[in-house]
Coordinates of C-alpha atoms (C1' of nucleotides) in Angstrom, one line a residue:
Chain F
X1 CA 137.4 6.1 168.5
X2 CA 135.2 4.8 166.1
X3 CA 134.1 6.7 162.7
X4 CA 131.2 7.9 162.0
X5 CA 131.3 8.0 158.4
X6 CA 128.7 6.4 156.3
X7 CA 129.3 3.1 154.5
X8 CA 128.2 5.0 151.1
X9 CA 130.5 7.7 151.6
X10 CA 134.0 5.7 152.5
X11 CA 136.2 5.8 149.3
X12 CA 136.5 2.4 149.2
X13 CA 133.0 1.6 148.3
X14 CA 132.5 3.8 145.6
X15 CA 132.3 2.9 142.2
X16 CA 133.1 6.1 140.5
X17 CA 136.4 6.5 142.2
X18 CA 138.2 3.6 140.4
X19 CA 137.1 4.7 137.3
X20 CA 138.4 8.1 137.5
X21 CA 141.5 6.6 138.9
X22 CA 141.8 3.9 136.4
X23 CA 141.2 6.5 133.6
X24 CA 143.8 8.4 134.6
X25 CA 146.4 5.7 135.3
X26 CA 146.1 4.4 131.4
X27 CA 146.2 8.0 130.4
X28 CA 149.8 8.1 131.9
X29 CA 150.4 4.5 130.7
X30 CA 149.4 5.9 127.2
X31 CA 151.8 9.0 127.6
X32 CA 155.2 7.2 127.5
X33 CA 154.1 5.9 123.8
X34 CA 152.5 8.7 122.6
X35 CA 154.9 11.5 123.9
X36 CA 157.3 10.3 120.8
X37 CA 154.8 10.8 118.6
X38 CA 153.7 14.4 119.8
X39 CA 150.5 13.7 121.1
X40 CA 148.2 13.2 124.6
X41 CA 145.9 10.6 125.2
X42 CA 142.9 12.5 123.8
X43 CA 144.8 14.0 120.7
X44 CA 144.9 9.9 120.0
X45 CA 141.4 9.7 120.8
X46 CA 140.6 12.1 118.2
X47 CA 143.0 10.6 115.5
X48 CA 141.5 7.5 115.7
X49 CA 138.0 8.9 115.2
X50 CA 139.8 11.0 112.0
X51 CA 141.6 7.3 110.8
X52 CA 138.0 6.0 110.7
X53 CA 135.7 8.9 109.3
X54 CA 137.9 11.8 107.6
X55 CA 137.2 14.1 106.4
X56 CA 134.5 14.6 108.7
X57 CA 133.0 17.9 110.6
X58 CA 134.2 19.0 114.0
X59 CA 130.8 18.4 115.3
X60 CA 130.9 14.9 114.4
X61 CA 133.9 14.5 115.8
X62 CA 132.7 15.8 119.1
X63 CA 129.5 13.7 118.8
X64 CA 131.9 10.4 118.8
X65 CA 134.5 11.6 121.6
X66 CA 132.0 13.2 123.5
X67 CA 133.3 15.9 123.5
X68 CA 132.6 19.9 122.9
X69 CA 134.1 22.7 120.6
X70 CA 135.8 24.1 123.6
X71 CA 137.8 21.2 124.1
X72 CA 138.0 20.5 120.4
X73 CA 138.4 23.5 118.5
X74 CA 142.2 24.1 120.4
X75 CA 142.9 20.5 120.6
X76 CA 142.3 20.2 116.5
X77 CA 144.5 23.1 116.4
X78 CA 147.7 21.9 118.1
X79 CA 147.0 18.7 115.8
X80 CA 147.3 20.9 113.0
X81 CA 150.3 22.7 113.7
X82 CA 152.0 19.4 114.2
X83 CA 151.0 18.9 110.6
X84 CA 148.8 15.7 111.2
X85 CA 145.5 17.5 109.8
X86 CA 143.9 20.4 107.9
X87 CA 141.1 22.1 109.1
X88 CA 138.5 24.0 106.0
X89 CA 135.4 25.2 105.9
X90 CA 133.2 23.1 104.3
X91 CA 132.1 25.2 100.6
X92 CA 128.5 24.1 100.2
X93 CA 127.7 25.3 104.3
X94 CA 130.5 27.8 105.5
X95 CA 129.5 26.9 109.3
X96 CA 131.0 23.9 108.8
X97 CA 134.7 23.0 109.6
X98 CA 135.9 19.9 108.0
X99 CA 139.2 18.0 109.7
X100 CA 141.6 16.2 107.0
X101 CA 143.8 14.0 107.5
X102 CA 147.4 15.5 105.9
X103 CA 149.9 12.5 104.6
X104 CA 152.0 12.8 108.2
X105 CA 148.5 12.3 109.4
X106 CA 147.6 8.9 108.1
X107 CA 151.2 8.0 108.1
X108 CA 150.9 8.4 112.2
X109 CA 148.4 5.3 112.1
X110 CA 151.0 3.4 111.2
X111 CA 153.3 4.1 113.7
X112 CA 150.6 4.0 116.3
X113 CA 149.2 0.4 115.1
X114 CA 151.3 -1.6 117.5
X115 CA 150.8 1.1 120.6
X116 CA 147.5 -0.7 122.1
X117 CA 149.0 -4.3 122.1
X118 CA 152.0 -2.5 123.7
X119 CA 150.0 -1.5 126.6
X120 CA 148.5 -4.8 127.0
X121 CA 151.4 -6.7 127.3
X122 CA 153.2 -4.0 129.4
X123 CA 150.6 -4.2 132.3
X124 CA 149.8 -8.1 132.5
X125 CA 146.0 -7.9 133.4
X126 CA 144.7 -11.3 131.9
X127 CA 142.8 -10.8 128.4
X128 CA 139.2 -12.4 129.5
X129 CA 139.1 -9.5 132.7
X130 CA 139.5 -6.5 130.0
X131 CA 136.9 -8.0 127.6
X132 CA 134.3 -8.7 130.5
X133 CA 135.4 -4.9 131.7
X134 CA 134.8 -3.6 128.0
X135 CA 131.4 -5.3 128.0
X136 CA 130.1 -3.4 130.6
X137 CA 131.8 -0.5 129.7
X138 CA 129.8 -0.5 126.6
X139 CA 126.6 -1.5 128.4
X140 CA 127.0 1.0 130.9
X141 CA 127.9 4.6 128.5
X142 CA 124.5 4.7 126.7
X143 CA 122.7 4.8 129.9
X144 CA 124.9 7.6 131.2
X145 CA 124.6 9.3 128.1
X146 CA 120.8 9.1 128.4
X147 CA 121.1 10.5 131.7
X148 CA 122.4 13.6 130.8
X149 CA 120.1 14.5 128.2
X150 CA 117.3 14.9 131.1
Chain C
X1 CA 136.4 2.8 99.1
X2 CA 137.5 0.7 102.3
X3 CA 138.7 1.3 105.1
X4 CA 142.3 0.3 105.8
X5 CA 142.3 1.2 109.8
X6 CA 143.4 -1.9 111.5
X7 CA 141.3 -3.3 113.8
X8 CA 143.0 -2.5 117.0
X9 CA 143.1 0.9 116.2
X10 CA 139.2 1.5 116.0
X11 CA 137.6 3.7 118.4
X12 CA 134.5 1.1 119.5
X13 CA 137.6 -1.6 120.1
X14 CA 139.2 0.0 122.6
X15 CA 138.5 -0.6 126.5
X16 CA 140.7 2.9 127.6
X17 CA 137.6 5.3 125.4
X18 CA 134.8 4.2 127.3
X19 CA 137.1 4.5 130.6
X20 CA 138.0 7.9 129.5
X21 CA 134.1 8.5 128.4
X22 CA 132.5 7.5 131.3
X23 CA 135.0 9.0 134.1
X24 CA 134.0 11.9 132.4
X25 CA 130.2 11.5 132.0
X26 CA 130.2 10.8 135.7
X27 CA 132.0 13.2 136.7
X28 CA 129.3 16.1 134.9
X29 CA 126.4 13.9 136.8
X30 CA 128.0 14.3 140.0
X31 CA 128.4 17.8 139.2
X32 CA 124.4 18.7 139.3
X33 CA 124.3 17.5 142.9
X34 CA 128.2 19.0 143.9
X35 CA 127.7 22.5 142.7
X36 CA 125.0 23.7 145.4
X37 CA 127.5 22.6 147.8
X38 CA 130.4 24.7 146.3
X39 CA 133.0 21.7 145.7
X40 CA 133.9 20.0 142.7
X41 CA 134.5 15.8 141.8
X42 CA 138.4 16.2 142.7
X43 CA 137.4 18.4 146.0
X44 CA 134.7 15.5 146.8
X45 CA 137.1 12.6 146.8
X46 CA 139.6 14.3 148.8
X47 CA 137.0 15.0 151.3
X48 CA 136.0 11.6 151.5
X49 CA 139.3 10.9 152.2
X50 CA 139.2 13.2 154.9
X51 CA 135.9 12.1 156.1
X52 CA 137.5 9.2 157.0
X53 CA 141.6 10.3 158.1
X54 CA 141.4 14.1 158.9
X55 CA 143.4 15.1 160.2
X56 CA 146.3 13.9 157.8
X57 CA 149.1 14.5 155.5
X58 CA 148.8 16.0 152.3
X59 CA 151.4 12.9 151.1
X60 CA 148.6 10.8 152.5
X61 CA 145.8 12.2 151.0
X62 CA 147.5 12.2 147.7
X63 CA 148.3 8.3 148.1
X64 CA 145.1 7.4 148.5
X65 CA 143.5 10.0 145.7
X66 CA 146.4 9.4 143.5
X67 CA 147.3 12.7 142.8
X68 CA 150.3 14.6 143.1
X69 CA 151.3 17.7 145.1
X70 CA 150.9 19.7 141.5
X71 CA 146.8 19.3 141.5
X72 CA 146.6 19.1 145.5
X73 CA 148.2 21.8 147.1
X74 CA 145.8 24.3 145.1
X75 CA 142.5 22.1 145.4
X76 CA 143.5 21.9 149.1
X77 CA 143.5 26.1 149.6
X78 CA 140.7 26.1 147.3
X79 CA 138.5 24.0 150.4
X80 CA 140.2 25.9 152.6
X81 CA 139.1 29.4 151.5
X82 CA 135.7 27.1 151.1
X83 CA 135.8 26.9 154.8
X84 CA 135.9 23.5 154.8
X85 CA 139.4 22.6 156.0
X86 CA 142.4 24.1 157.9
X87 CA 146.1 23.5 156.6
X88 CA 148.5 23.5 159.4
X89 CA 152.4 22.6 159.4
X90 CA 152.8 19.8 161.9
X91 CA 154.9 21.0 164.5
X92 CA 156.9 17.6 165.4
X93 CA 158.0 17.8 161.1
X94 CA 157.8 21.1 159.4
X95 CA 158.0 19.6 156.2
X96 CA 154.3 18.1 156.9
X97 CA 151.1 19.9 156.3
X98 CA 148.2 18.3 158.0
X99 CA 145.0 18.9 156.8
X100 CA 142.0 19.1 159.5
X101 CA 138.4 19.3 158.5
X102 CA 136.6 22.3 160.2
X103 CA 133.0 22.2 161.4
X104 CA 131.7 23.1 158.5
X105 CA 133.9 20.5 156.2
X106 CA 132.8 17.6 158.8
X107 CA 129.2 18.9 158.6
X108 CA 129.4 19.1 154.4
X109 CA 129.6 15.3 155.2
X110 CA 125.9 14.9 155.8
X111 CA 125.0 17.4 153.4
X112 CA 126.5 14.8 151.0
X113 CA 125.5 11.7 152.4
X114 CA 122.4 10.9 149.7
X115 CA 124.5 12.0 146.6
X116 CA 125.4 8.3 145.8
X117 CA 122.3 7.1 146.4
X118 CA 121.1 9.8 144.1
X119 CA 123.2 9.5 141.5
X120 CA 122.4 6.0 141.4
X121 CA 118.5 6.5 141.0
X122 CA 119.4 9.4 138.5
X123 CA 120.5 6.9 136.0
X124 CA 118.6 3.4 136.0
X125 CA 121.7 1.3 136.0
X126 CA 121.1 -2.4 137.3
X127 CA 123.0 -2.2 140.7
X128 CA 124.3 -6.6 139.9
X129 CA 126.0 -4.7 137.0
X130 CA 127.5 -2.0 139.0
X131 CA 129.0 -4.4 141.5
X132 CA 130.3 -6.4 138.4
X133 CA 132.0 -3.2 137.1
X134 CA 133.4 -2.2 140.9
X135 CA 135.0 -5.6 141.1
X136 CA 137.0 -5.9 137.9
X137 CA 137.3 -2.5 138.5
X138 CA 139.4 -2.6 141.9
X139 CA 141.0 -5.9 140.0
X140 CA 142.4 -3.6 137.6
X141 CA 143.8 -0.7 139.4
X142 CA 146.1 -2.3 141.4
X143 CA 147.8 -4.1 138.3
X144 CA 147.9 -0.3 136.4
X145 CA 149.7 1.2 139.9
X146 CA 152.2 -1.4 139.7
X147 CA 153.1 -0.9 135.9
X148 CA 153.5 2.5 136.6
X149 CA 155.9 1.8 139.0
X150 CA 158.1 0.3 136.7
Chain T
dG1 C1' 178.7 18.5 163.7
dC2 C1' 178.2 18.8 158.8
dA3 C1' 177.9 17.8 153.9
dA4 C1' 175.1 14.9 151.1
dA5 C1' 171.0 12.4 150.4
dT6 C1' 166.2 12.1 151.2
dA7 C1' 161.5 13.7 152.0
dA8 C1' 157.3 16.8 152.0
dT9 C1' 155.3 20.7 149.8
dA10 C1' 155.0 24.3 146.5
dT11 C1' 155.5 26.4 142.0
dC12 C1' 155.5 26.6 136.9
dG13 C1' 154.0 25.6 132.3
dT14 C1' 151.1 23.0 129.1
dG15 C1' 147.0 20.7 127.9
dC16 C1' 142.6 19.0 128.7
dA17 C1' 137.4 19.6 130.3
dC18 C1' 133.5 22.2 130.5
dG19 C1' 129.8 25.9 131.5
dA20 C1' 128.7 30.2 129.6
dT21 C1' 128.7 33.3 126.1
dA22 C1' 129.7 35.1 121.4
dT23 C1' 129.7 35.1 116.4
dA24 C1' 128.3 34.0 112.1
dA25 C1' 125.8 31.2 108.7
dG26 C1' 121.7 29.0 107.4
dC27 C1' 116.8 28.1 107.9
dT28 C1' 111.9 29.4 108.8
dT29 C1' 107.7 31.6 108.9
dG30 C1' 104.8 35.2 108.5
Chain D
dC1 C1' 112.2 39.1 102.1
dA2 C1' 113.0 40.4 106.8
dA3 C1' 112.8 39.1 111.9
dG4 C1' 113.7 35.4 114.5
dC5 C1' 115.2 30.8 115.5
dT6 C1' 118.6 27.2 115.0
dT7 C1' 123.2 25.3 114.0
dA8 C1' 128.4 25.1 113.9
dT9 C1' 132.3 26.8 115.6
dA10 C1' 135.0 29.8 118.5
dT11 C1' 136.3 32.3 122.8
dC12 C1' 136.7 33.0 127.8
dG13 C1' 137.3 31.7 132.6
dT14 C1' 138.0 28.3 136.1
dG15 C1' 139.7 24.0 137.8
dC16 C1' 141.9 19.8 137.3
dA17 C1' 146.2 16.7 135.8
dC18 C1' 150.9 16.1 135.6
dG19 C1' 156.1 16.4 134.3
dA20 C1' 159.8 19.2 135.8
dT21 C1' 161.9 22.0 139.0
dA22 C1' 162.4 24.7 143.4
dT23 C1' 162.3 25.1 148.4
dT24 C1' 162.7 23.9 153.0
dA25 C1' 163.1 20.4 156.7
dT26 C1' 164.8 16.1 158.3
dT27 C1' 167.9 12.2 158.1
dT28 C1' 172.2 9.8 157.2
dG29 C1' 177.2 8.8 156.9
dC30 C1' 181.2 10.0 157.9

DNA sequence: GCAAATAATATCGTGCACGATATAAGCTTG
DNA sequence: CAAGCTTATATCGTGCACGATATTATTTGC
């Protein structure tokens, strides 16, 4: 009995699949590290944007994650209550909510330094593969970007 | 006042972020062309994979989507209440649930059948590059299943 | 045959992810 | 300076994702 679905609808062919799965795969890869330190995958996402740019406006923290209040505004909570960062309104506009980094906060950088060589070496996918992955990564996130604005 | 963030710890240095990013950004493109038809990403690549199997284990169809039980068993009654597919114990092993496409879930087939395509147009991505990404792509995964197996 | 191990689904709890909507502060323009 | 527009954040509802555990059916070893 042959099958009559398409070539562009078999799973196999598709590009997006991978990604999703591949996303999700490091996300669990990234949980056995992180879960010590009392974070998820994007709570890390988020401190590393805070490591870089603190104190620095929810909305700009979104802008970098890509990500929206709804996501962010509980997400910065739980990161608070674990005592990693302070959230304020910001004096001179009170729209504004700043996010600081607290001592345990940029203390957590530390501990996190050696997590991303950690994950290299634990899955052994040769070093020239991720950088030519990275490169079109990077290539390809402004165009979707752009696409969604339309 | 510099910044002491180590290297491997910046946000635009990481090849998991624009993983993360652009699973996601795809995932709201495809969601344009997905919501007329009633099904979300996750319900779209199962029923590719049913496209293809149906009829067919839930264990299979989570092998192949790489998800668990936890996110299929309600996705799966959410496409059956859909219309789009019958759950049925299989009578030779009650532990099995098959899951068989309906009329309507094999004819959702064709209603999706220029959604690639489309998606593809949608954003003016070179289609060289996409192939590039798909290939180190379907490198990777493999190598990330079998460090999870660990 | 029957207890123990194994296998296939299901359920539960927590945390994203995101569209839609609400709220409140600031800005703008007549 | 007041009505209306814009901006920043928060809230709500739905649907993944997934670790942990429960449930029921089959298989295995004695």
């Amino acid at each position: 009995m042959s099958n009559d679905t398409p070539e562009e609808l078999r799973l196999d062919n598709q590009l997006c699949f991978p990604l999703y799965a591949a996303s999700r795969l490091i996300t669990r890869l990234y949980k056995d590290r992180l879960e010590p330190l009392g974070i998820t995958y994007p709570q890390y996402v988020v401190m590393m944007i805070l490591w870089e740019d603190a104190p620095c406006a929810v909305k700009d923290v979104g802008r970098r994650a890509i990500l929206n209040t709804n996501t962010l505004t509980p997400l910065l909570k739980r990161l608070e209550e674990q005592g990693y960062i302070r959230r304020q309104r910001d004096g001179s506009d009170e729209r504004v909510v700043k996010i600081h980094l607290t001592d345990a906060g940029l203390a957590l950088r530390d501990r996190c330094a050696c997590v991303p060589w950690e994950l290299l070496q634990s899955c052994d996918v040769p070093m020239d593969k991720v950088d030519e992955l990275k490169a079109l990564l990077d290539e390809l996130l402004p165009v979707l970007k752009n696409s969604l604005d339309d």
